[in-house]
Amino acid sequence: MSEARVETEEERVARIARGIVVVREGHGANCSSVGSVVDTLFAAAVVGGAVLAAVAAALAKEPVRVAGTRETKGAAGADAATTTSKNEEPPT
Amino acid sequence: MIVRYEPWGAWAKTESPPALVALDRDAVRAIGLDGGAVWTDAPRASAPLEAHVAVTSRCAAGCTGCYLDARPDGDEPPQETMVSALDDLAKAGVFTVAFGGGEPTTREDLDVLAREARLRGLTPVLTTSGLGLTPEKIARLRAFAQVNVSYDGGGEEYARVRGFDGARHAEGAIQALVAAGVRVGVNIVLTRATWGSLDATLERARALGACEAQLLRYKPAGRAASLDYLAQRLTPEQARELGPKLRAIVERGVPGFRIRIDCAMVPFFSADPSIDASTLARFGVLGCEAGDKLVALRVDGRIAPCSFAAPTGLHASDVESRREDAELSTWRAWNASPAEPCASCSLRAVCRGGCKVVARFVDGAHGPDPECPRVRAHREAERAHDTTTGSGTSCTPNALSTPT
């Protein structure tokens, strides 16, 4: 009887990277209009890849806080969030 | 990071690098999380990603194009009202609160409000003219993730947009904030007068220590909702040139200095066939998200679709139920089933019809952004057809939509 192989950290980060649908870089630091970084848009593909890799690494290691709560947790077993979507397509 | 579950996965806001990321369910599970009831129960309305919060309508600058019509004797909501609003926005699941005004630094409690925002998991950012910044005020701004200074150019460009020469004050503010350890960006309003000096303005901002520039379209709201708007807005040629100009800027750019465009600039990409919607969407470029992923909180506490739009009767406590509001629904309804030429536009899903504040001012109604190159071409073709066939009228929907 075989046991399921444990996912390596590298594989886990790669799985996160594959599941990134949208990346909006930066803080969005304007009080009137929604601003979007366009550097990556016009840069070489390798720059876009580097951005995705950096974000995936951050997603894998940063402590998690669920929106609408004050609790911070390391991983797993997250509470239900306070907000959901209705009739909204994935942001693709 | 802050995570907000959605039926399709989750939004996650990371700290380093700072980014807002949409993840599918498998990626969420790979982080060690599960959407639980959000993934299994009937969906409810989604919260905005970003809230623009006017913390005062007080401002002595008197910019001729102020979208809020801010004045020296403007209102300033009490701190407890602002904290209560932050509570409502955080509970709804908003990620970023952008403080503006009026001139927000006229408030004495900005550091308190920024800390209260962070306590609730909100990322606080701020926009200032930079006028009247004292060391004490600058110290308060260190609580913000980023501060943007309005800076339309180092020469006469500033005065041509705002009606007074405040460039030196803005430059001093950028330098002082950077010296204080604040992450600083600049907001550059693009008009036909500032367009030609954009490269020099960017270079000057970078040399002063700014790390980012946000390019803003001039919008007909507040004091700018006048005939002067027609003389200030970008020419059709300048609008068509946006894509190539940005590409050239990025190609010779400096690492660490970012370029942003605002939501109202996206329709100008319709003139650039090398820009495709999937790439725009992949890197989170947002078009008109008024009343949807964006909400604005006016100084009187009322919610507006965006900072430039008239307020609804809703308040911060209504953010979660805002989708039921009739006025906000009209902003989204047009995006759902737009008329031509938006209906067949490849950028439609991202652009979402362009700036509705401009459309309302120029055409008098929600509709295709009249300054979008594709819309201009479509209307010119229709006029030519009408002239050829003798059908219809030669009148545009509104006299203001005549190309200039």
PDB file of C-alpha atoms in Angstrom, chain B residues 191-341:
ATOM      1  CA  THR B 191      -3.579  67.560 -20.254  1.00  0.00           C
ATOM      2  CA  ARG B 192      -2.673  68.785 -23.700  1.00  0.00           C
ATOM      3  CA  ALA B 193      -0.359  71.268 -21.926  1.00  0.00           C
ATOM      4  CA  THR B 194       1.508  68.723 -19.779  1.00  0.00           C
ATOM      5  CA  TRP B 195       1.691  65.965 -22.392  1.00  0.00           C
ATOM      6  CA  GLY B 196       4.746  67.316 -24.164  1.00  0.00           C
ATOM      7  CA  SER B 197       6.789  67.685 -21.002  1.00  0.00           C
ATOM      8  CA  LEU B 198       5.896  64.302 -19.531  1.00  0.00           C
ATOM      9  CA  ASP B 199       9.347  62.811 -20.034  1.00  0.00           C
ATOM     10  CA  ALA B 200      10.998  65.752 -18.287  1.00  0.00           C
ATOM     11  CA  THR B 201       8.453  65.653 -15.461  1.00  0.00           C
ATOM     12  CA  LEU B 202       9.066  61.953 -14.877  1.00  0.00           C
ATOM     13  CA  GLU B 203      12.809  62.456 -14.887  1.00  0.00           C
ATOM     14  CA  ARG B 204      12.526  65.355 -12.442  1.00  0.00           C
ATOM     15  CA  ALA B 205      10.232  63.356 -10.109  1.00  0.00           C
ATOM     16  CA  ARG B 206      12.622  60.426 -10.124  1.00  0.00           C
ATOM     17  CA  ALA B 207      15.586  62.693  -9.435  1.00  0.00           C
ATOM     18  CA  LEU B 208      13.736  64.153  -6.448  1.00  0.00           C
ATOM     19  CA  GLY B 209      13.379  60.665  -4.993  1.00  0.00           C
ATOM     20  CA  ALA B 210       9.894  59.592  -6.038  1.00  0.00           C
ATOM     21  CA  CYS B 211       9.557  55.869  -6.702  1.00  0.00           C
ATOM     22  CA  GLU B 212       6.392  55.939  -8.789  1.00  0.00           C
ATOM     23  CA  ALA B 213       4.362  58.162 -11.078  1.00  0.00           C
ATOM     24  CA  GLN B 214       0.658  57.873 -11.629  1.00  0.00           C
ATOM     25  CA  LEU B 215      -0.609  59.412 -14.844  1.00  0.00           C
ATOM     26  CA  LEU B 216      -4.109  60.792 -14.488  1.00  0.00           C
ATOM     27  CA  ARG B 217      -6.571  61.814 -17.122  1.00  0.00           C
ATOM     28  CA  TYR B 218      -8.063  65.260 -16.592  1.00  0.00           C
ATOM     29  CA  LYS B 219     -11.739  64.814 -15.684  1.00  0.00           C
ATOM     30  CA  PRO B 220     -14.711  67.139 -15.878  1.00  0.00           C
ATOM     31  CA  ALA B 221     -15.836  67.122 -12.254  1.00  0.00           C
ATOM     32  CA  GLY B 222     -16.091  69.811  -9.585  1.00  0.00           C
ATOM     33  CA  ARG B 223     -14.503  73.040 -10.796  1.00  0.00           C
ATOM     34  CA  ALA B 224     -13.230  71.239 -13.898  1.00  0.00           C
ATOM     35  CA  ALA B 225     -16.774  70.599 -15.123  1.00  0.00           C
ATOM     36  CA  SER B 226     -16.732  73.654 -17.347  1.00  0.00           C
ATOM     37  CA  LEU B 227     -16.089  74.546 -20.953  1.00  0.00           C
ATOM     38  CA  ASP B 228     -12.426  74.931 -20.050  1.00  0.00           C
ATOM     39  CA  TYR B 229     -12.335  71.133 -19.851  1.00  0.00           C
ATOM     40  CA  LEU B 230     -12.509  71.015 -23.636  1.00  0.00           C
ATOM     41  CA  ALA B 231      -9.352  73.110 -23.876  1.00  0.00           C
ATOM     42  CA  GLN B 232      -7.512  71.054 -21.246  1.00  0.00           C
ATOM     43  CA  ARG B 233      -8.309  67.448 -22.249  1.00  0.00           C
ATOM     44  CA  LEU B 234      -5.855  65.495 -24.362  1.00  0.00           C
ATOM     45  CA  THR B 235      -6.160  65.935 -28.098  1.00  0.00           C
ATOM     46  CA  PRO B 236      -7.301  62.911 -30.120  1.00  0.00           C
ATOM     47  CA  GLU B 237      -3.730  62.525 -31.384  1.00  0.00           C
ATOM     48  CA  GLN B 238      -2.305  62.517 -27.875  1.00  0.00           C
ATOM     49  CA  ALA B 239      -4.855  59.930 -26.751  1.00  0.00           C
ATOM     50  CA  ARG B 240      -3.890  57.648 -29.636  1.00  0.00           C
ATOM     51  CA  GLU B 241      -0.214  58.052 -28.769  1.00  0.00           C
ATOM     52  CA  LEU B 242      -0.561  56.894 -25.159  1.00  0.00           C
ATOM     53  CA  GLY B 243       0.418  53.270 -25.757  1.00  0.00           C
ATOM     54  CA  PRO B 244       3.568  53.991 -27.791  1.00  0.00           C
ATOM     55  CA  LYS B 245       4.560  56.799 -25.423  1.00  0.00           C
ATOM     56  CA  LEU B 246       4.269  54.555 -22.353  1.00  0.00           C
ATOM     57  CA  ARG B 247       6.201  51.797 -24.091  1.00  0.00           C
ATOM     58  CA  ALA B 248       9.021  54.209 -24.898  1.00  0.00           C
ATOM     59  CA  ILE B 249       9.084  55.466 -21.309  1.00  0.00           C
ATOM     60  CA  VAL B 250       9.216  51.950 -19.888  1.00  0.00           C
ATOM     61  CA  GLU B 251      11.894  50.837 -22.343  1.00  0.00           C
ATOM     62  CA  ARG B 252      14.258  53.565 -21.259  1.00  0.00           C
ATOM     63  CA  GLY B 253      13.015  53.518 -17.658  1.00  0.00           C
ATOM     64  CA  VAL B 254      14.981  53.223 -14.479  1.00  0.00           C
ATOM     65  CA  PRO B 255      14.655  50.115 -12.282  1.00  0.00           C
ATOM     66  CA  GLY B 256      12.676  50.871  -9.176  1.00  0.00           C
ATOM     67  CA  PHE B 257      10.644  53.704 -10.710  1.00  0.00           C
ATOM     68  CA  ARG B 258       7.155  52.561 -11.597  1.00  0.00           C
ATOM     69  CA  ILE B 259       4.631  54.007 -14.027  1.00  0.00           C
ATOM     70  CA  ARG B 260       0.914  53.759 -13.334  1.00  0.00           C
ATOM     71  CA  ILE B 261      -2.033  54.871 -15.384  1.00  0.00           C
ATOM     72  CA  ASP B 262      -5.464  55.623 -14.026  1.00  0.00           C
ATOM     73  CA  CYS B 263      -8.656  53.788 -14.864  1.00  0.00           C
ATOM     74  CA  ALA B 264      -9.765  56.472 -17.317  1.00  0.00           C
ATOM     75  CA  MET B 265      -6.678  56.028 -19.511  1.00  0.00           C
ATOM     76  CA  VAL B 266      -7.422  52.416 -20.470  1.00  0.00           C
ATOM     77  CA  PRO B 267      -9.724  53.249 -23.421  1.00  0.00           C
ATOM     78  CA  PHE B 268      -6.824  55.064 -25.104  1.00  0.00           C
ATOM     79  CA  PHE B 269      -5.151  51.662 -25.518  1.00  0.00           C
ATOM     80  CA  SER B 270      -7.769  50.823 -28.138  1.00  0.00           C
ATOM     81  CA  ALA B 271      -5.538  52.675 -30.603  1.00  0.00           C
ATOM     82  CA  ASP B 272      -2.620  50.333 -29.916  1.00  0.00           C
ATOM     83  CA  PRO B 273      -3.103  46.915 -31.546  1.00  0.00           C
ATOM     84  CA  SER B 274      -0.122  45.494 -29.661  1.00  0.00           C
ATOM     85  CA  ILE B 275      -1.970  45.725 -26.357  1.00  0.00           C
ATOM     86  CA  ASP B 276      -4.335  42.837 -25.688  1.00  0.00           C
ATOM     87  CA  ALA B 277      -7.007  42.440 -23.032  1.00  0.00           C
ATOM     88  CA  SER B 278      -5.617  39.216 -21.579  1.00  0.00           C
ATOM     89  CA  THR B 279      -2.279  40.840 -20.766  1.00  0.00           C
ATOM     90  CA  LEU B 280      -4.028  43.855 -19.283  1.00  0.00           C
ATOM     91  CA  ALA B 281      -6.184  41.567 -17.152  1.00  0.00           C
ATOM     92  CA  ARG B 282      -3.260  39.364 -16.145  1.00  0.00           C
ATOM     93  CA  PHE B 283      -1.404  42.330 -14.697  1.00  0.00           C
ATOM     94  CA  GLY B 284      -4.465  43.770 -13.050  1.00  0.00           C
ATOM     95  CA  VAL B 285      -4.928  46.855 -15.172  1.00  0.00           C
ATOM     96  CA  LEU B 286      -8.370  48.145 -14.250  1.00  0.00           C
ATOM     97  CA  GLY B 287     -10.647  50.294 -16.341  1.00  0.00           C
ATOM     98  CA  CYS B 288     -13.835  51.835 -14.990  1.00  0.00           C
ATOM     99  CA  GLU B 289     -14.602  50.003 -11.757  1.00  0.00           C
ATOM    100  CA  ALA B 290     -16.829  52.766 -10.386  1.00  0.00           C
ATOM    101  CA  GLY B 291     -19.368  51.297  -8.009  1.00  0.00           C
ATOM    102  CA  ASP B 292     -17.872  47.854  -8.394  1.00  0.00           C
ATOM    103  CA  LYS B 293     -14.279  47.144  -7.325  1.00  0.00           C
ATOM    104  CA  LEU B 294     -14.021  50.813  -6.344  1.00  0.00           C
ATOM    105  CA  VAL B 295     -16.064  52.928  -3.995  1.00  0.00           C
ATOM    106  CA  ALA B 296     -15.581  56.535  -2.937  1.00  0.00           C
ATOM    107  CA  LEU B 297     -16.580  57.932   0.424  1.00  0.00           C
ATOM    108  CA  ARG B 298     -17.439  61.615   0.305  1.00  0.00           C
ATOM    109  CA  VAL B 299     -16.683  64.042   3.078  1.00  0.00           C
ATOM    110  CA  ASP B 300     -20.369  64.061   4.042  1.00  0.00           C
ATOM    111  CA  GLY B 301     -20.216  60.294   4.577  1.00  0.00           C
ATOM    112  CA  ARG B 302     -22.095  59.352   1.427  1.00  0.00           C
ATOM    113  CA  ILE B 303     -20.873  56.736  -1.025  1.00  0.00           C
ATOM    114  CA  ALA B 304     -20.186  57.604  -4.652  1.00  0.00           C
ATOM    115  CA  PRO B 305     -19.321  55.286  -7.558  1.00  0.00           C
ATOM    116  CA  CYS B 306     -15.948  57.050  -7.789  1.00  0.00           C
ATOM    117  CA  SER B 307     -14.367  60.277  -6.543  1.00  0.00           C
ATOM    118  CA  PHE B 308     -15.550  62.207  -9.590  1.00  0.00           C
ATOM    119  CA  ALA B 309     -19.170  61.051  -9.550  1.00  0.00           C
ATOM    120  CA  ALA B 310     -22.179  62.402  -7.695  1.00  0.00           C
ATOM    121  CA  PRO B 311     -22.892  60.676  -4.392  1.00  0.00           C
ATOM    122  CA  THR B 312     -25.637  58.168  -3.772  1.00  0.00           C
ATOM    123  CA  GLY B 313     -27.779  58.079  -0.652  1.00  0.00           C
ATOM    124  CA  LEU B 314     -25.695  55.220   0.754  1.00  0.00           C
ATOM    125  CA  HIS B 315     -23.166  55.472   3.573  1.00  0.00           C
ATOM    126  CA  ALA B 316     -20.070  53.489   4.553  1.00  0.00           C
ATOM    127  CA  SER B 317     -22.187  51.047   6.528  1.00  0.00           C
ATOM    128  CA  ASP B 318     -23.997  50.207   3.273  1.00  0.00           C
ATOM    129  CA  VAL B 319     -20.904  49.090   1.347  1.00  0.00           C
ATOM    130  CA  GLU B 320     -21.877  45.445   1.483  1.00  0.00           C
ATOM    131  CA  SER B 321     -25.402  46.117   0.243  1.00  0.00           C
ATOM    132  CA  ARG B 322     -24.393  48.698  -2.359  1.00  0.00           C
ATOM    133  CA  ARG B 323     -25.168  46.427  -5.293  1.00  0.00           C
ATOM    134  CA  GLU B 324     -28.861  46.872  -4.599  1.00  0.00           C
ATOM    135  CA  ASP B 325     -28.636  50.649  -5.041  1.00  0.00           C
ATOM    136  CA  ALA B 326     -30.328  51.807  -8.221  1.00  0.00           C
ATOM    137  CA  GLU B 327     -27.800  54.527  -9.071  1.00  0.00           C
ATOM    138  CA  LEU B 328     -24.765  52.296  -8.582  1.00  0.00           C
ATOM    139  CA  SER B 329     -26.493  49.599 -10.606  1.00  0.00           C
ATOM    140  CA  THR B 330     -26.734  51.899 -13.606  1.00  0.00           C
ATOM    141  CA  TRP B 331     -22.934  52.277 -13.626  1.00  0.00           C
ATOM    142  CA  ARG B 332     -22.481  48.520 -13.798  1.00  0.00           C
ATOM    143  CA  ALA B 333     -25.432  47.842 -16.067  1.00  0.00           C
ATOM    144  CA  TRP B 334     -23.926  49.708 -18.987  1.00  0.00           C
ATOM    145  CA  ASN B 335     -20.749  47.668 -18.688  1.00  0.00           C
ATOM    146  CA  ALA B 336     -22.730  44.444 -18.764  1.00  0.00           C
ATOM    147  CA  SER B 337     -24.291  45.114 -22.163  1.00  0.00           C
ATOM    148  CA  PRO B 338     -22.698  48.098 -23.869  1.00  0.00           C
ATOM    149  CA  ALA B 339     -23.608  49.488 -27.247  1.00  0.00           C
ATOM    150  CA  GLU B 340     -21.198  49.590 -30.182  1.00  0.00           C
ATOM    151  CA  PRO B 341     -18.393  50.177 -30.598  1.00  0.00           C
TER     152      PRO B 341
END
